Coordinates of C-alpha atoms and ligand atoms in Angstrom, one line a residue:
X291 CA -155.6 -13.3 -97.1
X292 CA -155.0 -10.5 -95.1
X293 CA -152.7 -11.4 -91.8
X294 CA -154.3 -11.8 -88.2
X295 CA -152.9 -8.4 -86.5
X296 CA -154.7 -6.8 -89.7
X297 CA -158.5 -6.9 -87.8
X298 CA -157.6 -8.3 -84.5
X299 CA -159.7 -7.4 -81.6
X300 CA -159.5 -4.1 -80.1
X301 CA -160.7 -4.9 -76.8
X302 CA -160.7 -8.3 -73.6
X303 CA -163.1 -10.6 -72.9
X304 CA -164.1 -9.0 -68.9
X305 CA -166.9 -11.3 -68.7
X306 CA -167.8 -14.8 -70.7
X307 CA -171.3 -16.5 -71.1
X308 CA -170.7 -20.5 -70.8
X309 CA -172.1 -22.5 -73.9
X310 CA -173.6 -25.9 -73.7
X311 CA -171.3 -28.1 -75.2
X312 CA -173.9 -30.9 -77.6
X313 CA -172.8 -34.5 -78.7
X314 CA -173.7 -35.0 -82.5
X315 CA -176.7 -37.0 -81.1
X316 CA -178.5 -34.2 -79.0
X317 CA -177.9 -32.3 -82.1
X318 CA -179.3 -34.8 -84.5
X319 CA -182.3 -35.0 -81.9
X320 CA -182.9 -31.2 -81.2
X321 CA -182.9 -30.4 -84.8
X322 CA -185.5 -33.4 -85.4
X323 CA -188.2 -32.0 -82.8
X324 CA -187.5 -28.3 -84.2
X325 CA -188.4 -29.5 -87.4
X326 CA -185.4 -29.4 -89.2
X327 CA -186.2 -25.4 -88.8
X328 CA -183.5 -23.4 -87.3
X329 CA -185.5 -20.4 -86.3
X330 CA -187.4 -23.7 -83.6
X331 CA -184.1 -24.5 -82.0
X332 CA -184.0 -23.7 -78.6
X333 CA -180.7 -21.0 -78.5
X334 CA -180.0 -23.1 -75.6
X335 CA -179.0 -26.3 -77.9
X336 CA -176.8 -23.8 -80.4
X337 CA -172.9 -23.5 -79.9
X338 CA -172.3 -20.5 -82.3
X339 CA -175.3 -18.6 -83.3
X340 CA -175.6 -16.9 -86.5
X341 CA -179.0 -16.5 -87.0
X342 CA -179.1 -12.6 -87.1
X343 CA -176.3 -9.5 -86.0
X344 CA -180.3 -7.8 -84.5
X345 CA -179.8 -6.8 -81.1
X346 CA -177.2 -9.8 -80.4
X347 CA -173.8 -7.2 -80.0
X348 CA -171.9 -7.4 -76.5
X349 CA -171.9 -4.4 -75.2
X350 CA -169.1 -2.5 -73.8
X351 CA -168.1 -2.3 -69.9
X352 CA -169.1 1.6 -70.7
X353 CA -172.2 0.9 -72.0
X354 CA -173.1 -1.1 -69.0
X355 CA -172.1 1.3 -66.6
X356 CA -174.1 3.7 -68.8
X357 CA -176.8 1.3 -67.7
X358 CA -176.3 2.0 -64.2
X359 CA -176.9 5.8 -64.8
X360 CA -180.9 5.5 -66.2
X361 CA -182.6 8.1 -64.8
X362 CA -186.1 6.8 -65.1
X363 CA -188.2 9.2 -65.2
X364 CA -191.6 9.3 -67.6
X365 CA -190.9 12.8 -69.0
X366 CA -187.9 14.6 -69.9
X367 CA -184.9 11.8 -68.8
X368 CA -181.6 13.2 -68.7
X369 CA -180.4 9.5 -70.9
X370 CA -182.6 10.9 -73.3
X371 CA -180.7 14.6 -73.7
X372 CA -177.6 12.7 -73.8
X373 CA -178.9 10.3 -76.7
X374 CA -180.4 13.7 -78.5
X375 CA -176.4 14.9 -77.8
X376 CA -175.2 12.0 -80.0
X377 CA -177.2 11.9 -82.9
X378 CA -176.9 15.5 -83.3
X379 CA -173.1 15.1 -82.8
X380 CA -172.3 12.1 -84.0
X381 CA -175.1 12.0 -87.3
X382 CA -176.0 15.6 -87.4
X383 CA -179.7 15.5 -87.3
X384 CA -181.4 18.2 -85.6
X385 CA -184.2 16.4 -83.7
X386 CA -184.5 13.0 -82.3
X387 CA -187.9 10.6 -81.5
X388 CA -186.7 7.4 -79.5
X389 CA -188.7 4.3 -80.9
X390 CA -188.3 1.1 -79.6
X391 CA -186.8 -0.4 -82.6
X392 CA -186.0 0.3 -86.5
X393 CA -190.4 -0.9 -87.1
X394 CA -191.3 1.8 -85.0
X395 CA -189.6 4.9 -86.5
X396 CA -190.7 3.9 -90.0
X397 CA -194.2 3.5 -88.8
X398 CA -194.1 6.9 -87.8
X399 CA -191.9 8.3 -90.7
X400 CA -194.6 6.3 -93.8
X401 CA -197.9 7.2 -91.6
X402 CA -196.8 10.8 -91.6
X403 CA -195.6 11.2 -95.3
X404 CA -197.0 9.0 -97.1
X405 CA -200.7 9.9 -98.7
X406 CA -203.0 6.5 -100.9
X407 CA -201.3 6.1 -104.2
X408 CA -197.7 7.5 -103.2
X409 CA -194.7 5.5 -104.9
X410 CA -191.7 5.5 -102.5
X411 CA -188.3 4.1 -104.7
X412 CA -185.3 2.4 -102.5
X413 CA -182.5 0.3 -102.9
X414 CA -183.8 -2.5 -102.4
X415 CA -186.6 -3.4 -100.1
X416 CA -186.2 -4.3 -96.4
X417 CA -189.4 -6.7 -95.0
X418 CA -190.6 -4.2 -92.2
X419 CA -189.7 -1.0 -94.3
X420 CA -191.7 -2.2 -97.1
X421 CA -194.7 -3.3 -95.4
X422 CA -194.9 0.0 -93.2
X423 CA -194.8 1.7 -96.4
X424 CA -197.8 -0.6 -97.6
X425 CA -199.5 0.1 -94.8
X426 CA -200.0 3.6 -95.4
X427 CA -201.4 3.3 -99.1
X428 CA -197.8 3.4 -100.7
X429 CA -196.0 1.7 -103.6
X430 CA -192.2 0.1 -102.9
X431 CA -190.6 0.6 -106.4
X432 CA -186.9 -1.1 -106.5
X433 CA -184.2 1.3 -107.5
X434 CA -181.0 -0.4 -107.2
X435 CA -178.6 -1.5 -109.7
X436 CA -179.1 -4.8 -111.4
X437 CA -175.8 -5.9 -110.0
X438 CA -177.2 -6.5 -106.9
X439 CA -179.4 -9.0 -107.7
X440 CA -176.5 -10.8 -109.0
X441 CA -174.6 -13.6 -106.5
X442 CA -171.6 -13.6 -109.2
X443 CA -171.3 -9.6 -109.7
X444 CA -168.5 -8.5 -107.5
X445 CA -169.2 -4.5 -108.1
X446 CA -167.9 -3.0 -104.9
X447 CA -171.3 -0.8 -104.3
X448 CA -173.6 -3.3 -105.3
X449 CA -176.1 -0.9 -102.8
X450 CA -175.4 2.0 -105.3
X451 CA -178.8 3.3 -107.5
X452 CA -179.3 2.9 -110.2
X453 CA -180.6 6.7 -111.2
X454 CA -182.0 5.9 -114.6
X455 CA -184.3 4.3 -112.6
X456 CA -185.2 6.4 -110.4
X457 CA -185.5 9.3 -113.2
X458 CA -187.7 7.2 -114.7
X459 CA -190.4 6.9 -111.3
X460 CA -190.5 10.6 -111.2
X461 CA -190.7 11.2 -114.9
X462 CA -193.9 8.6 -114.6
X463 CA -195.3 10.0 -111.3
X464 CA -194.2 13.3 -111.0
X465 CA -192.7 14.2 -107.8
X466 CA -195.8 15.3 -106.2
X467 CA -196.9 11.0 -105.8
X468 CA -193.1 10.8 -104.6
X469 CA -193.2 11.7 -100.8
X470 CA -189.1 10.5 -100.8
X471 CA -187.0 8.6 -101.9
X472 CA -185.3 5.6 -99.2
X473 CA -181.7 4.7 -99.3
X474 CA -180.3 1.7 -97.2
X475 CA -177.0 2.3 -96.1
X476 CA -175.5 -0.9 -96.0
X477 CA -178.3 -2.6 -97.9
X478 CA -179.2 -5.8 -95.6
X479 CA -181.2 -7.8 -98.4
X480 CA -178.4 -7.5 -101.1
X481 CA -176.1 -9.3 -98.3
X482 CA -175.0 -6.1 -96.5
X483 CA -173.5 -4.5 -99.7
X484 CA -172.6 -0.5 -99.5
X485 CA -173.4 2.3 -101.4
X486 CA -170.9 5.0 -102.8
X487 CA -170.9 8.5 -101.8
X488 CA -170.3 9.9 -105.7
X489 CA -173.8 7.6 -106.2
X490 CA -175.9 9.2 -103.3
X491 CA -174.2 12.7 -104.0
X492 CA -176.0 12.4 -107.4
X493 CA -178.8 10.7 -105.5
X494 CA -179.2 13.7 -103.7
X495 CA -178.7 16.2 -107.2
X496 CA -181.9 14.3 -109.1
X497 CA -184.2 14.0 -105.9
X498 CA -183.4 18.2 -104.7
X499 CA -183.8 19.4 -108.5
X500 CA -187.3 18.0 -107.9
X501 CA -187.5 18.5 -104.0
X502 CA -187.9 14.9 -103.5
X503 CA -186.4 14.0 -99.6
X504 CA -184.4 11.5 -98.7
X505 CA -184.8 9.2 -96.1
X506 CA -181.9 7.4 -94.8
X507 CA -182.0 3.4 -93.4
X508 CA -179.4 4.6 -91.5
X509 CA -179.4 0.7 -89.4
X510 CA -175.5 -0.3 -90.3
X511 CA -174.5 3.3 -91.6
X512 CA -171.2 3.2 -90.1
X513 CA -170.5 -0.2 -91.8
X514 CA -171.3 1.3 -94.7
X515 CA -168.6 4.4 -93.7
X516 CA -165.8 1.7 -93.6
X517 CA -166.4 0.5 -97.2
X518 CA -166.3 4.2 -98.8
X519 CA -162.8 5.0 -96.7
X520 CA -161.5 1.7 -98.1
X521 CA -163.0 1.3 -101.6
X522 CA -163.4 4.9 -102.7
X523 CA -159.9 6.9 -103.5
X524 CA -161.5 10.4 -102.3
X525 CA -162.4 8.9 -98.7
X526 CA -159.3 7.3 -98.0
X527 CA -158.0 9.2 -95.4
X528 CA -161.4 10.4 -94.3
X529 CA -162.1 9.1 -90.6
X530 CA -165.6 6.9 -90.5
X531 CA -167.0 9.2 -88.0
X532 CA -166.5 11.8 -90.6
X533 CA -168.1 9.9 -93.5
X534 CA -170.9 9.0 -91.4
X535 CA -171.6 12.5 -91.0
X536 CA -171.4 13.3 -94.7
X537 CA -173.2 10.7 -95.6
X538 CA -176.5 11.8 -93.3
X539 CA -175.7 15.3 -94.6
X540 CA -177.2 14.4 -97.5
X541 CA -180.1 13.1 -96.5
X542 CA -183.5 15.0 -94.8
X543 CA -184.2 12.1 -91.8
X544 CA -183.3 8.8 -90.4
X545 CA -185.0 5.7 -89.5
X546 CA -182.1 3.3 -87.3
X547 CA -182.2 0.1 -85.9
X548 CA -179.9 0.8 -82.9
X549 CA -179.7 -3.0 -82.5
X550 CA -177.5 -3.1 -85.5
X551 CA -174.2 -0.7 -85.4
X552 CA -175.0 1.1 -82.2
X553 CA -174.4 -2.3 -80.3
X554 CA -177.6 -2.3 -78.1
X555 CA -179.7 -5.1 -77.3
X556 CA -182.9 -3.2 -77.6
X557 CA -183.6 0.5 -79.5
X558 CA -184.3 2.6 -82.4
X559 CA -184.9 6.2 -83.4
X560 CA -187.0 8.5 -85.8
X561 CA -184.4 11.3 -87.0
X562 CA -185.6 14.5 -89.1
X563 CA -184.1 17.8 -90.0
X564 CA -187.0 19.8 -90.7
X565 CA -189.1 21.0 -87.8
X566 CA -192.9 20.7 -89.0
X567 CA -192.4 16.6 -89.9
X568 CA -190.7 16.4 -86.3
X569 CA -193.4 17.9 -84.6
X570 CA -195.9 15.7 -86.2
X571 CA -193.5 12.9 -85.2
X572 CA -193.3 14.0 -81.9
X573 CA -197.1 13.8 -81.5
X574 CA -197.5 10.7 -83.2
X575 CA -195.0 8.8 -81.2
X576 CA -197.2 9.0 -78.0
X577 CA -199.7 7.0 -79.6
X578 CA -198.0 4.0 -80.6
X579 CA -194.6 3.7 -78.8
X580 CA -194.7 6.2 -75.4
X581 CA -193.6 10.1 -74.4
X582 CA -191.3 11.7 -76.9
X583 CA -188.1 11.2 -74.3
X584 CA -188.6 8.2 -74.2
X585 CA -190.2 6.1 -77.0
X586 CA -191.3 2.8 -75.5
X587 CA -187.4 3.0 -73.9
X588 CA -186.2 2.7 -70.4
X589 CA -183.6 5.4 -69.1
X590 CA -181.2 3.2 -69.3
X591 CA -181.7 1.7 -72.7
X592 CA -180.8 5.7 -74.2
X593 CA -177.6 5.6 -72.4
X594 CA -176.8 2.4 -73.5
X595 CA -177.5 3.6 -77.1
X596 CA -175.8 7.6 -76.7
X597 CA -172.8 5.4 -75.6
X598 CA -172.6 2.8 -78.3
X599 CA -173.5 5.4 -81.5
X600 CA -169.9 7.3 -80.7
X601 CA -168.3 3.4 -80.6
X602 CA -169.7 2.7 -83.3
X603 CA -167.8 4.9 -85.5
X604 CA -164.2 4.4 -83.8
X605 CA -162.1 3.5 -86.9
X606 CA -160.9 0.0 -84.7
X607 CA -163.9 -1.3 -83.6
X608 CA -165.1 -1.5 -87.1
X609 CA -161.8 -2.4 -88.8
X610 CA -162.2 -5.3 -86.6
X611 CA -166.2 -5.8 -86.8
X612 CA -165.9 -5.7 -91.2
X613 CA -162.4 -7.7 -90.9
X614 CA -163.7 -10.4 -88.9
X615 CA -166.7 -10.9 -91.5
X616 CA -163.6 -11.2 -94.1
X617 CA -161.7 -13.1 -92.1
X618 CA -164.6 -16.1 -92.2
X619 CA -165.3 -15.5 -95.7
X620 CA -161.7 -15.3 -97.7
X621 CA -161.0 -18.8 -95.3
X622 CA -164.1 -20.2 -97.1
X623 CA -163.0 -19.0 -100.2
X624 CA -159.7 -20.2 -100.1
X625 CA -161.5 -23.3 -99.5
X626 CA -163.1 -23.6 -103.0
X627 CA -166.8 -22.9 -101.0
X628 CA -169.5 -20.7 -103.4
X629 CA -170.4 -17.9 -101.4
X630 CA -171.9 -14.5 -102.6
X631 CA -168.7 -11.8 -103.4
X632 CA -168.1 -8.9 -102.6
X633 CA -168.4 -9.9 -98.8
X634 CA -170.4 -7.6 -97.1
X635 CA -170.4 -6.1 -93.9
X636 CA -172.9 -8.5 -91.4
X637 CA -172.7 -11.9 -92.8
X638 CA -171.3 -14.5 -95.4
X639 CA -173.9 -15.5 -97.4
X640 CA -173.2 -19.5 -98.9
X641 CA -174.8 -19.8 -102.3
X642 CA -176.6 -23.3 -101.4
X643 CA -177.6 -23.3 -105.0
X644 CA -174.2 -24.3 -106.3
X645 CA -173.6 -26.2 -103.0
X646 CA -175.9 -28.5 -103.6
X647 CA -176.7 -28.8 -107.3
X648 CA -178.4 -32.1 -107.5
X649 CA -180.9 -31.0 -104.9
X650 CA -183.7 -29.0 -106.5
X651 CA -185.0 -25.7 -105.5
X652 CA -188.7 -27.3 -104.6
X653 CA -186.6 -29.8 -101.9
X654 CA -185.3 -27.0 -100.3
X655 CA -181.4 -26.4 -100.9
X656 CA -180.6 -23.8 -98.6
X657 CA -182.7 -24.8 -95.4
X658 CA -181.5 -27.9 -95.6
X659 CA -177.6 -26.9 -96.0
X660 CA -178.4 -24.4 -92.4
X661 CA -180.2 -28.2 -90.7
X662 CA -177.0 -29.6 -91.9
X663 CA -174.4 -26.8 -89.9
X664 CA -176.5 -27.6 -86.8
X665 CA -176.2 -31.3 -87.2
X666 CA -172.0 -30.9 -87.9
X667 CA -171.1 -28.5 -84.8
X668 CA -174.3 -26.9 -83.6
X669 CA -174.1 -23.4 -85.6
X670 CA -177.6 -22.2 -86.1
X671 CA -177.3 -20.2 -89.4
X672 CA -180.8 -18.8 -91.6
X673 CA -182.5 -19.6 -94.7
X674 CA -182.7 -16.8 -97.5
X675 CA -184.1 -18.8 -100.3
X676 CA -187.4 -20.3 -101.4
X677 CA -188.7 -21.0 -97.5
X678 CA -188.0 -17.3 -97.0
X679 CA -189.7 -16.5 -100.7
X680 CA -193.0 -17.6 -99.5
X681 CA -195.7 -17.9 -102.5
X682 CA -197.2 -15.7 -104.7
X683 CA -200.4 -14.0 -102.8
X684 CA -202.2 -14.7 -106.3
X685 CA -201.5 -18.0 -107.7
X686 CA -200.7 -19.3 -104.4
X687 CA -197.6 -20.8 -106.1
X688 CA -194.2 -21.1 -104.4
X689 CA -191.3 -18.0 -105.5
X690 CA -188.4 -19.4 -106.2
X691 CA -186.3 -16.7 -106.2
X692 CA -182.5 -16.2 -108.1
X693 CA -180.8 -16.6 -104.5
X694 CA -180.4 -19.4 -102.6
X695 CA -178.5 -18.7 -99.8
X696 CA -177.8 -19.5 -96.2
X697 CA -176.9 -16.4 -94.4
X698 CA -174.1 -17.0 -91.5
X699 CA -174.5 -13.3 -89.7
X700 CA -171.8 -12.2 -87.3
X701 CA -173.0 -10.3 -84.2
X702 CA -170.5 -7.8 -83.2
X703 CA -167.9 -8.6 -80.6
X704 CA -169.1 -11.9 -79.3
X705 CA -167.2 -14.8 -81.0
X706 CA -163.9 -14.6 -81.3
X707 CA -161.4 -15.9 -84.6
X708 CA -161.5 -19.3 -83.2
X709 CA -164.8 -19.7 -83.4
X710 CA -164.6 -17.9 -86.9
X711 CA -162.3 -21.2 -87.2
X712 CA -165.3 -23.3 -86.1
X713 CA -167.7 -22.2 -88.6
X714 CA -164.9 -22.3 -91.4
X715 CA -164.0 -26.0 -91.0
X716 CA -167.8 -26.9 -90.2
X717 CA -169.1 -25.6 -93.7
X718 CA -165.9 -27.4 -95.3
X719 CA -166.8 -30.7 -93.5
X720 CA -170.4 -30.5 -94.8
X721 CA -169.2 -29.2 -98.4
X722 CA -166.6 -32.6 -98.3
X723 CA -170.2 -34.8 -98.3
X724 CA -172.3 -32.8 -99.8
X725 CA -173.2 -35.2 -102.6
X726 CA -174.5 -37.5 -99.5
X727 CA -176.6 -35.3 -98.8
X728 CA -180.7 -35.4 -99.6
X729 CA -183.2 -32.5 -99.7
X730 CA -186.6 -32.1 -97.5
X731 CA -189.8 -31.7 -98.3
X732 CA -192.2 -29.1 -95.9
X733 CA -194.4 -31.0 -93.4
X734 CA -196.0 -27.8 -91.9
X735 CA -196.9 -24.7 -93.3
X736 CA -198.2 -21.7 -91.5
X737 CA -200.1 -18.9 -93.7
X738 CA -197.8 -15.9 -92.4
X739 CA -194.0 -15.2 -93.1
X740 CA -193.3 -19.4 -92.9
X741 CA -189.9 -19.5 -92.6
X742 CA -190.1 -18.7 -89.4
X743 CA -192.1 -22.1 -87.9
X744 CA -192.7 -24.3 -91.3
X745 CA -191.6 -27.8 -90.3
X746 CA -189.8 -30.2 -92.4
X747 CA -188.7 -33.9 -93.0
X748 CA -185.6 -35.2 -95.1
X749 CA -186.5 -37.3 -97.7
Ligands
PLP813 C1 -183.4 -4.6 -88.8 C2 -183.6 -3.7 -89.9 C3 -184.8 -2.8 -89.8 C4 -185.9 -2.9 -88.8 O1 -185.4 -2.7 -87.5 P1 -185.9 -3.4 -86.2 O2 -185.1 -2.8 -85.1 O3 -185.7 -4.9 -86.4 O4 -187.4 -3.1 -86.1 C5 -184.9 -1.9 -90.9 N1 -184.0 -1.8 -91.9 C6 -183.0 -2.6 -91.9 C7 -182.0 -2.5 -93.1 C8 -182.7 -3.6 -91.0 O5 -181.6 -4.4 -91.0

């Protein structure tokens, strides 16, 4: 395990939120009338929340003063300048369109590019990615490596491509029905697992011999930075800010979530280097999210966001950001507790699966193992399993996918190694009498996306 000064925080707690402190009972009650459903707790009732590292960051005394500075004006904001300053500085692309979040950009990026009948190949799918891509008469075709489907594989760029595959799409379709080609950077369903730069380099060889773009997920791009300097010889003395850069470099746009690594609350943007798709974005923006310097954004919400996109990349903050994720999962390891390896970047994902063997998938293994953390110290974690599956839009029959996992996600800079501590010893306190425990079955169903309000009962 590596030692404590290894990721320890580069910065002191100016300010502190206070936490409701719950008796085992409140939490035994609260997690009764929220339907044994984390995602119906009140955040009010949860001690360390884990449900998501989406717009949950703390931001810097910088970025709040940044804050102070919105110049809100409807049309040409100076916070937005200084956000089209960063990206162009800190990413390299030549224009900017401020969204409101990640959704938005890739609305406009798959309504602009994509025609009926269109096949668009990524690593993996993301849920709003996908469906905006669906939306606009397009395929999702998966392109990653089979490792990544795999909780035991521990490849260190389980994001990578797999480019047999993808030679394969365009030797089907033809690059004309391939608009581009979408690569996550770190990929979020795969459990936050990085890509390689040798891989996109020859991502970027195939797709340009058959001008094919690339668009970039850019959302945790800088997490994915840290893995190349410390997995991949070449980069090892490469600074993140500069691997950032050479990983968007090879790409043509951007879609970000800014409330992922540029530690804001609330924000997004559409990223392009060629002018005529920009101008079309630019356009299109005002329909659906506001002016083009702004995006559906206040003043201050750019500054925030020009502000965080340079911390992102200092080499400290996400030493510490990538080593605190470690930190919790080597401590569960060392503790004999079946998570998914390598550890990514956001989150330690516990493979309920072999947690809790004798309950079976249709009782729900893995949303009962996150009702179980809230009942033991109040950590609200999320399901990624069956519950999250849904069923099959034909047979109406429940997926029951290879993964069952709980996912703990981190948000950056607000919980400290104690409470890494916390979580730790609450996982191993629920693993010690985790033959006690019994499964659930669902009481409630709603039509749409259910994980988020099914209900359930223990058996
Ligand atoms: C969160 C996320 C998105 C969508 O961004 P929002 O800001 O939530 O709209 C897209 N891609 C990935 C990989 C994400 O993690």
């Amino acid at each position: 395990m590596k030692s404590r000064s290894s990721w320890a925080e580069p910065y002191k707690i100016k300010m502190v939120e206070l936490l409701k402190m719950t008796t085992l009972s409140q939490r035994k009650k609260a997690i009764r009338e929220a339907g044994y459903n984390t995602f119906l707790l009140r955040s009010e009732d949860v001690y360390i929340d884990l449900l998501t590292d989406s717009g949950t960051s703390a931001m810097s005394d910088v970025q709040w003063a940044g804050m102070m500075r919105g110049d809100e004006a409807y049309a040409g904001s100076r916070n937005y300048y200084n956000l089209e300053k960063a990206v162009r500085e800190v990413y390299g692309y030549t224009y900017l369109v401020p969204t409101h979040q990640g959704r938005g950009a890739e609305h406009l990026i798959s309504s602009i590019l994509i025609k009926k009948g269109d096949i668009i190949p990524g690593n993996m799918y993301f849920t709003t990615t996908r469906l905006h891509q669906e939306l606009a008469g397009g395929t999702f075709r998966d392109i990653i490596i089979d490792d990544a489907h795999d909780a035991e594989s521990e490849h260190p760029f389980k994001g990578n491509v797999d480019l047999g595959k993808l030679e394969a799409l365009i030797d089907q379709y033809g690059s004309e029905k391939i608009p581009y080609v979408c690569i996550a950077t770190t990929v979020n369903m795969a459990g936050g697992q990085p890509i390689s730069m040798s891989n996109l380099r020859a991502v970027r060889e195939l797709t340009a011999k058959h001008g094919i773009r690339i668009i970039h997920d850019m959302t945790r791009v800088a997490e994915n930075a840290y893995f190349i300097q410390q997995r991949e010889p070449e980069f090892k003395r490469k600074s993140i800010a500069r691997i950032v850069r050479e990983i968007c470099d090879l790409t043509d746009g951007a879609t970000m979530s800014a409330k992922k690594d540029a530690l804001v609350n609330i924000g997004g943007f559409l990223a392009l280097n060629d002018q005529e798709t920009f101008e079309e974005a630019r356009n299109l923006v005002v329909v659906y999210e506001g002016l083009h310097t702004y995006g559906g954004l206040a003043g201050r919400d750019m500054e925030a966001m020009a502000i965080g996109i340079r911390e992102s990349v200092d080499q400290n903050h996400m030493h510490a950001r990538v080593g605190q994720v470690e930190y919790l999962g080597q401590r569960l390891q060392a503790a004999g507790i079946p998570i998914v390896l390598p550890i990514g970047s956001h989150g330690v994902f516990l493979d309920a699966r072999k947690i809790l063997p004798h309950i079976p998938q249709e009782q729900y293994p893995a949303q009962t193992l996150a009702a179980e953390l809230y009942i033991d110290a109040g950590i609200r974690a999320m399901e990624r399993g069956v519950v999250s599956a849904g069923r099959d839009a034909k047979t109406g029959k429940e997926r029951f996918p290879k993964l069952e996992l709980v996912r703990l996600t981190i948000p950056r800079r607000v919980y400290t190694q104690a409470h890494m501590d916390v979580i730790a010893e609450s996982v191993m306190r629920v693993y010690d009498r985790r033959s006690k425990i019994k499964g659930m079955e669902m009481v409630y169903e709603p039509n749409y996306l259910r994980f988020f309000q099914a209900r359930f009962k223990p058996l």
